[in-house]
Short mmCIF file of C-alpha atoms in Angstrom, two decimals:
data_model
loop_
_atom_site.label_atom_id
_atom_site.label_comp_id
_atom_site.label_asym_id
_atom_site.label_seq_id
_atom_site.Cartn_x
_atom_site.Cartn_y
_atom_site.Cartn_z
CA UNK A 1 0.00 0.00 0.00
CA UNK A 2 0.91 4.13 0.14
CA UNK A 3 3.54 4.87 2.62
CA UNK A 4 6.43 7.03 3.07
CA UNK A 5 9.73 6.58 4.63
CA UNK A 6 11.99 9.00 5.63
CA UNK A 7 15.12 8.44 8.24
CA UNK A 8 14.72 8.84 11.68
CA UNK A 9 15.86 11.26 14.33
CA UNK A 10 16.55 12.93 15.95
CA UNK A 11 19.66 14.63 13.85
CA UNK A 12 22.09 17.07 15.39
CA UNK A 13 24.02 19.41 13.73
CA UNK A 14 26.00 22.26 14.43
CA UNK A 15 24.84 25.62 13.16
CA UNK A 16 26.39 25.78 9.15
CA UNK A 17 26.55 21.96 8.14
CA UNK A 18 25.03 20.25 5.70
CA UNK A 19 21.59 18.51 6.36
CA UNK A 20 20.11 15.95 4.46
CA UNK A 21 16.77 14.18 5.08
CA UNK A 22 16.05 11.38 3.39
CA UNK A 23 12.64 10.41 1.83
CA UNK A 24 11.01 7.90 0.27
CA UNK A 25 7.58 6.79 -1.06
CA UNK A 26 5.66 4.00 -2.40
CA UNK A 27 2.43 5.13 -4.22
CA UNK A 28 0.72 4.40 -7.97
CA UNK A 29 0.70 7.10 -10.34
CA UNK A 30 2.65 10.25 -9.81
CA UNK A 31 1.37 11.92 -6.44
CA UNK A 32 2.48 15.57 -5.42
CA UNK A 33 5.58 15.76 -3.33
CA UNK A 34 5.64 17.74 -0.29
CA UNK A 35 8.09 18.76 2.73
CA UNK A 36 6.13 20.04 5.53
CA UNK A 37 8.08 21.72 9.08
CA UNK A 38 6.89 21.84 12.09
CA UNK A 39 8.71 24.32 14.17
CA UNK A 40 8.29 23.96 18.45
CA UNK A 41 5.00 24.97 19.20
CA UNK A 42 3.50 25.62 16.01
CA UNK A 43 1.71 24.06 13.62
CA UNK A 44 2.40 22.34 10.27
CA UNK A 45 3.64 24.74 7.85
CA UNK A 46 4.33 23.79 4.08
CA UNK A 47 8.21 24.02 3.05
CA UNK A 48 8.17 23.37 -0.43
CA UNK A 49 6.97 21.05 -2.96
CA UNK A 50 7.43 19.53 -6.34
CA UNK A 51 4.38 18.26 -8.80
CA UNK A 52 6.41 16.26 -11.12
CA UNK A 53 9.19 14.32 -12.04
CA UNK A 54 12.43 16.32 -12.04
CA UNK A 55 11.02 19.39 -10.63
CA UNK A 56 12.77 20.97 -8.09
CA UNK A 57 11.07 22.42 -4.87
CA UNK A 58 13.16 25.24 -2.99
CA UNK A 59 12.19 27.59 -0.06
CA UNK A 60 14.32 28.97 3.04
CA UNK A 61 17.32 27.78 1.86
CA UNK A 62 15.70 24.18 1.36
CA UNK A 63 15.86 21.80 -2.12
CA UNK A 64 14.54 18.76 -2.55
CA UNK A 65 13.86 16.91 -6.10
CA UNK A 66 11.50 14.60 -7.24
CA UNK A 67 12.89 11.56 -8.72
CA UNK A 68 10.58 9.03 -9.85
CA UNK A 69 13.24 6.34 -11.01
CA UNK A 70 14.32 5.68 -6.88
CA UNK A 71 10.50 7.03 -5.88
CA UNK A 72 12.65 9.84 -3.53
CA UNK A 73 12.43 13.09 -2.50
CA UNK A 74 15.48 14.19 -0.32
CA UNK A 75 15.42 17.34 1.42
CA UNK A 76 18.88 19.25 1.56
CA UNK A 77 19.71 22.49 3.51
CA UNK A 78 23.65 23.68 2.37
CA UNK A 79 24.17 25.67 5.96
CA UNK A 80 21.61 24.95 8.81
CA UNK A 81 20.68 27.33 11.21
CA UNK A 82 19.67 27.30 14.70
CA UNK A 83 16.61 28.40 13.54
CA UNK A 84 16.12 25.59 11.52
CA UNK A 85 15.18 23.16 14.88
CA UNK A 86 11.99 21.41 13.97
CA UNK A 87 10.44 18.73 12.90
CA UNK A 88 10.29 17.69 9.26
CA UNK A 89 7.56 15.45 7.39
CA UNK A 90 7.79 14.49 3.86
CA UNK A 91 4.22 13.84 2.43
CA UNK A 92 2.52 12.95 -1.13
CA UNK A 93 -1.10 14.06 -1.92
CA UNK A 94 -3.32 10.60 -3.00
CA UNK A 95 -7.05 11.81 -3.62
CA UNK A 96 -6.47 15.05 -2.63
CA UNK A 97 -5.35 13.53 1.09
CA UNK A 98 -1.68 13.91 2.54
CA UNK A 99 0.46 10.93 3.06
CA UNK A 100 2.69 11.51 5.81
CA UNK A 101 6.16 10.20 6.70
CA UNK A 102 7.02 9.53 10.49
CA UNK A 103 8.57 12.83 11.09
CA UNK A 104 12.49 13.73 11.68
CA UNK A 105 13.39 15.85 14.14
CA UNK A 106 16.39 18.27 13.25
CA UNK A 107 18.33 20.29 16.13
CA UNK A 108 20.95 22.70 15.58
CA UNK A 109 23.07 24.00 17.84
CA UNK A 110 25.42 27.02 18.16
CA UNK B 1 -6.00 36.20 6.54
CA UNK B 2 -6.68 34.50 9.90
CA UNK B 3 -5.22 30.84 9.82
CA UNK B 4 -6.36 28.08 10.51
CA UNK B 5 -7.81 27.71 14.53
CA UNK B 6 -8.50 24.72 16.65
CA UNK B 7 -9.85 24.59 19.75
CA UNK B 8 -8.70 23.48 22.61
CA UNK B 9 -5.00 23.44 22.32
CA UNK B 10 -5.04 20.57 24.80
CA UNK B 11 -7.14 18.36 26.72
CA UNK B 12 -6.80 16.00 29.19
CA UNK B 13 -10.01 13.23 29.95
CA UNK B 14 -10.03 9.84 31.23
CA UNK B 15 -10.73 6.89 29.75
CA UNK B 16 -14.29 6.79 28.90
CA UNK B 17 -15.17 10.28 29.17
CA UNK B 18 -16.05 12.24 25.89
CA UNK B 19 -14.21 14.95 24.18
CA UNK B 20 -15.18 17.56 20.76
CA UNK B 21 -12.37 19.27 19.20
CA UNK B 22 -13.25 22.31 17.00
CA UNK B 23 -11.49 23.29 13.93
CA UNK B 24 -11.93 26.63 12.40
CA UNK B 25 -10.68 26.52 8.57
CA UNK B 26 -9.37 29.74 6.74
CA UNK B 27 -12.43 31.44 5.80
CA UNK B 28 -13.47 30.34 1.79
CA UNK B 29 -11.96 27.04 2.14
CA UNK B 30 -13.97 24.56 1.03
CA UNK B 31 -11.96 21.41 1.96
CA UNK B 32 -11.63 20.48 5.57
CA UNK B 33 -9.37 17.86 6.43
CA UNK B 34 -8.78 15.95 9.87
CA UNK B 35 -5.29 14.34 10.48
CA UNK B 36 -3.99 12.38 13.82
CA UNK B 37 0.00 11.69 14.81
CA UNK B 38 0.06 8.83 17.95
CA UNK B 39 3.34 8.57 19.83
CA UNK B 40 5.45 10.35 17.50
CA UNK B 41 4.42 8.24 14.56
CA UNK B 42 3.47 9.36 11.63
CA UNK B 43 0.49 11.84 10.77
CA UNK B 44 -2.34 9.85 9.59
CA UNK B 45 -5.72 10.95 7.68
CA UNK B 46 -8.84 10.98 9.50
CA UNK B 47 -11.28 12.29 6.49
CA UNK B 48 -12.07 14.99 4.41
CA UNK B 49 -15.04 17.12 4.10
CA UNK B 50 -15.99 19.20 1.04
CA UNK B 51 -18.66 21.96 1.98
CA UNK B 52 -20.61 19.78 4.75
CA UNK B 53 -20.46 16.74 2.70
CA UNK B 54 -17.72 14.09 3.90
CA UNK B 55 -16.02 13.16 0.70
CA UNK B 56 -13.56 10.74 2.47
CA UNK B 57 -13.70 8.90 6.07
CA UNK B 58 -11.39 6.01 4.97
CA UNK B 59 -9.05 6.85 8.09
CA UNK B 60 -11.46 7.22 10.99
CA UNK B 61 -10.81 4.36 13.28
CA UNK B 62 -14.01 3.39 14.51
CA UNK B 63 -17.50 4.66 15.13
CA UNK B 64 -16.30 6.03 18.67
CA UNK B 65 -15.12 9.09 16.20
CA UNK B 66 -17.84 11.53 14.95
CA UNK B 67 -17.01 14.38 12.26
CA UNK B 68 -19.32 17.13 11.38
CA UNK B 69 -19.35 20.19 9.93
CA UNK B 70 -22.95 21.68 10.14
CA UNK B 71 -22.60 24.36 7.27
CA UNK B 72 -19.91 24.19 5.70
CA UNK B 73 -18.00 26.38 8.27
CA UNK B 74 -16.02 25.17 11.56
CA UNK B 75 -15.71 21.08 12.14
CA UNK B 76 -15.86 19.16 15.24
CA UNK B 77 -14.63 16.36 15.86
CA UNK B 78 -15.45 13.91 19.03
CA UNK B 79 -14.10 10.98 20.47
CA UNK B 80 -16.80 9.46 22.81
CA UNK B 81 -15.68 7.06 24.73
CA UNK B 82 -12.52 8.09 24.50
CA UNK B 83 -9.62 4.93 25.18
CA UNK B 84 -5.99 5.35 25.75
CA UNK B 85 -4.91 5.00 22.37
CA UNK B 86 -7.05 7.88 21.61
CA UNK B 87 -3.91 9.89 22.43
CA UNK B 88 -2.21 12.03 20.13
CA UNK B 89 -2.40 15.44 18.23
CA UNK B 90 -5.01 16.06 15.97
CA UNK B 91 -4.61 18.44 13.26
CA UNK B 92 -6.67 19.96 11.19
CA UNK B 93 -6.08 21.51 7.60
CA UNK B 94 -8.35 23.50 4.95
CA UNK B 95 -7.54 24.20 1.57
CA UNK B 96 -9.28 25.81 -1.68
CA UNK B 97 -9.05 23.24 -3.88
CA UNK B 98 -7.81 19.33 -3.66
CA UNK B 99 -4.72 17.72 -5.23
CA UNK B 100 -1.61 19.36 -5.09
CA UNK B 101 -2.94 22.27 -3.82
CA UNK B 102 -1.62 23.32 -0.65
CA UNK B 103 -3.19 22.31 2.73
CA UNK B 104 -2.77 24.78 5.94
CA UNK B 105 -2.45 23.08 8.87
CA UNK B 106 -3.96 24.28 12.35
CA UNK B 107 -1.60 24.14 15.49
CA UNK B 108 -3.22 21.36 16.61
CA UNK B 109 -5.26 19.83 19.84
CA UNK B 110 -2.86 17.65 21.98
CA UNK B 111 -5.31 15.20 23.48
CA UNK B 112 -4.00 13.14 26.52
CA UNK B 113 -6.30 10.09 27.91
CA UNK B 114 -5.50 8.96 30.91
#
């Protein structure tokens, strides 16, 4: 069935390095593609997205880039800030309803 | 444009009792969606409402869970009786249109049952 797997946290970094999250999916078709961020007590705010294959989503600093050959969509960040700390879901749309991953918690400190 | 509002931000019952979150979408959103994340695992889809019409309760666990939205307007959403596993956050999102349009997301009710 739908699901999507992305790695789990939590992942610290120090302020400036390099984050990758990874992502994957299993779905028919050719869903939407979506990084959502939760940040610490708010709510779930969209990040970026990418509608087809080989489009690239960027926001904040933020890429990620649909592939449909390894069904993945890896979210990179070249310098992390402290103000980056949250918690990051990758998601595809299926009837017009959000897949979620598990969630991976990013910290960053000074 | 106000956001998306739920109501309460948390709430603690014990087993048994009942509980009805609120959800207030962005105003001219048609699509109302409900969402739950249990013990840190992932967010899963409760239903989805177009107008007042539920267009989708595949992911409502049982009949202890009642959706409405009388209107068209705000949702509720109530858990009676509730059981431990009840637990969670429950999020709510609205958007203007479905597919890959984009869903806002509510803060969230933290429910605890203890």
């Amino acid at each position: 069935g739908n699901s999507v797997t992305q790695m789990e946290g939590p992942v610290t970094l120090s302020e400036e390095a390099f984050l990758t999250i990874n992502c994957t999916y299993t779905a028919t078709g050719y869903p939407s593609l979506f990084w959502y961020v939760q940040y610490p007590g708010e709510g779930l705010q969209l990040l970026l997205k990418a509608t087809k294959a080989d489009d690239k989503g960027s926001n904040k600093g933020f890429e990620a880039t649909y592939r449909k050959e390894t069904t993945s969509f890896h979210l990179e960040k070249g310098s992390v800030q402290v103000s980056d700390s949250a918690v990051y879901f990758c998601a595809f749309s299926s009837w017009g309803k959000l897949q979620f991953g598990a969630g991976t918690q990013v910290v960053v400190t000074p | 444009e106000a956001g998306v509002t739920q109501f309460p931000s948390h709430s603690v019952i014990e087993k048994g009792q009942t509980v009805t979150l609120r959800c207030d979408p962005i105003s001219g959103h048609d699509n109302l969606y409900w969402y739950r994340r249990v013990m840190g695992k992932e967010i899963k889809f409760l239903l989805h409402f177009v107008k007042e019409s539920k267009q989708d309760e595949s992911g409502m666990p049982n009949n202890r869970f009642l959706a409405e939205r009388t209107g068209g307007t705000y949702s509720t959403l109530k858990v009676q009786p509730a059981e431990l596993e009840d637990s969670g956050v429950y999020f709510c999102a609205s958007s203007r249109a479905q597919g890959s349009h984009e869903q806002y997301f509510g803060p969230g009710t933290r429910l605890t049952v203890t």
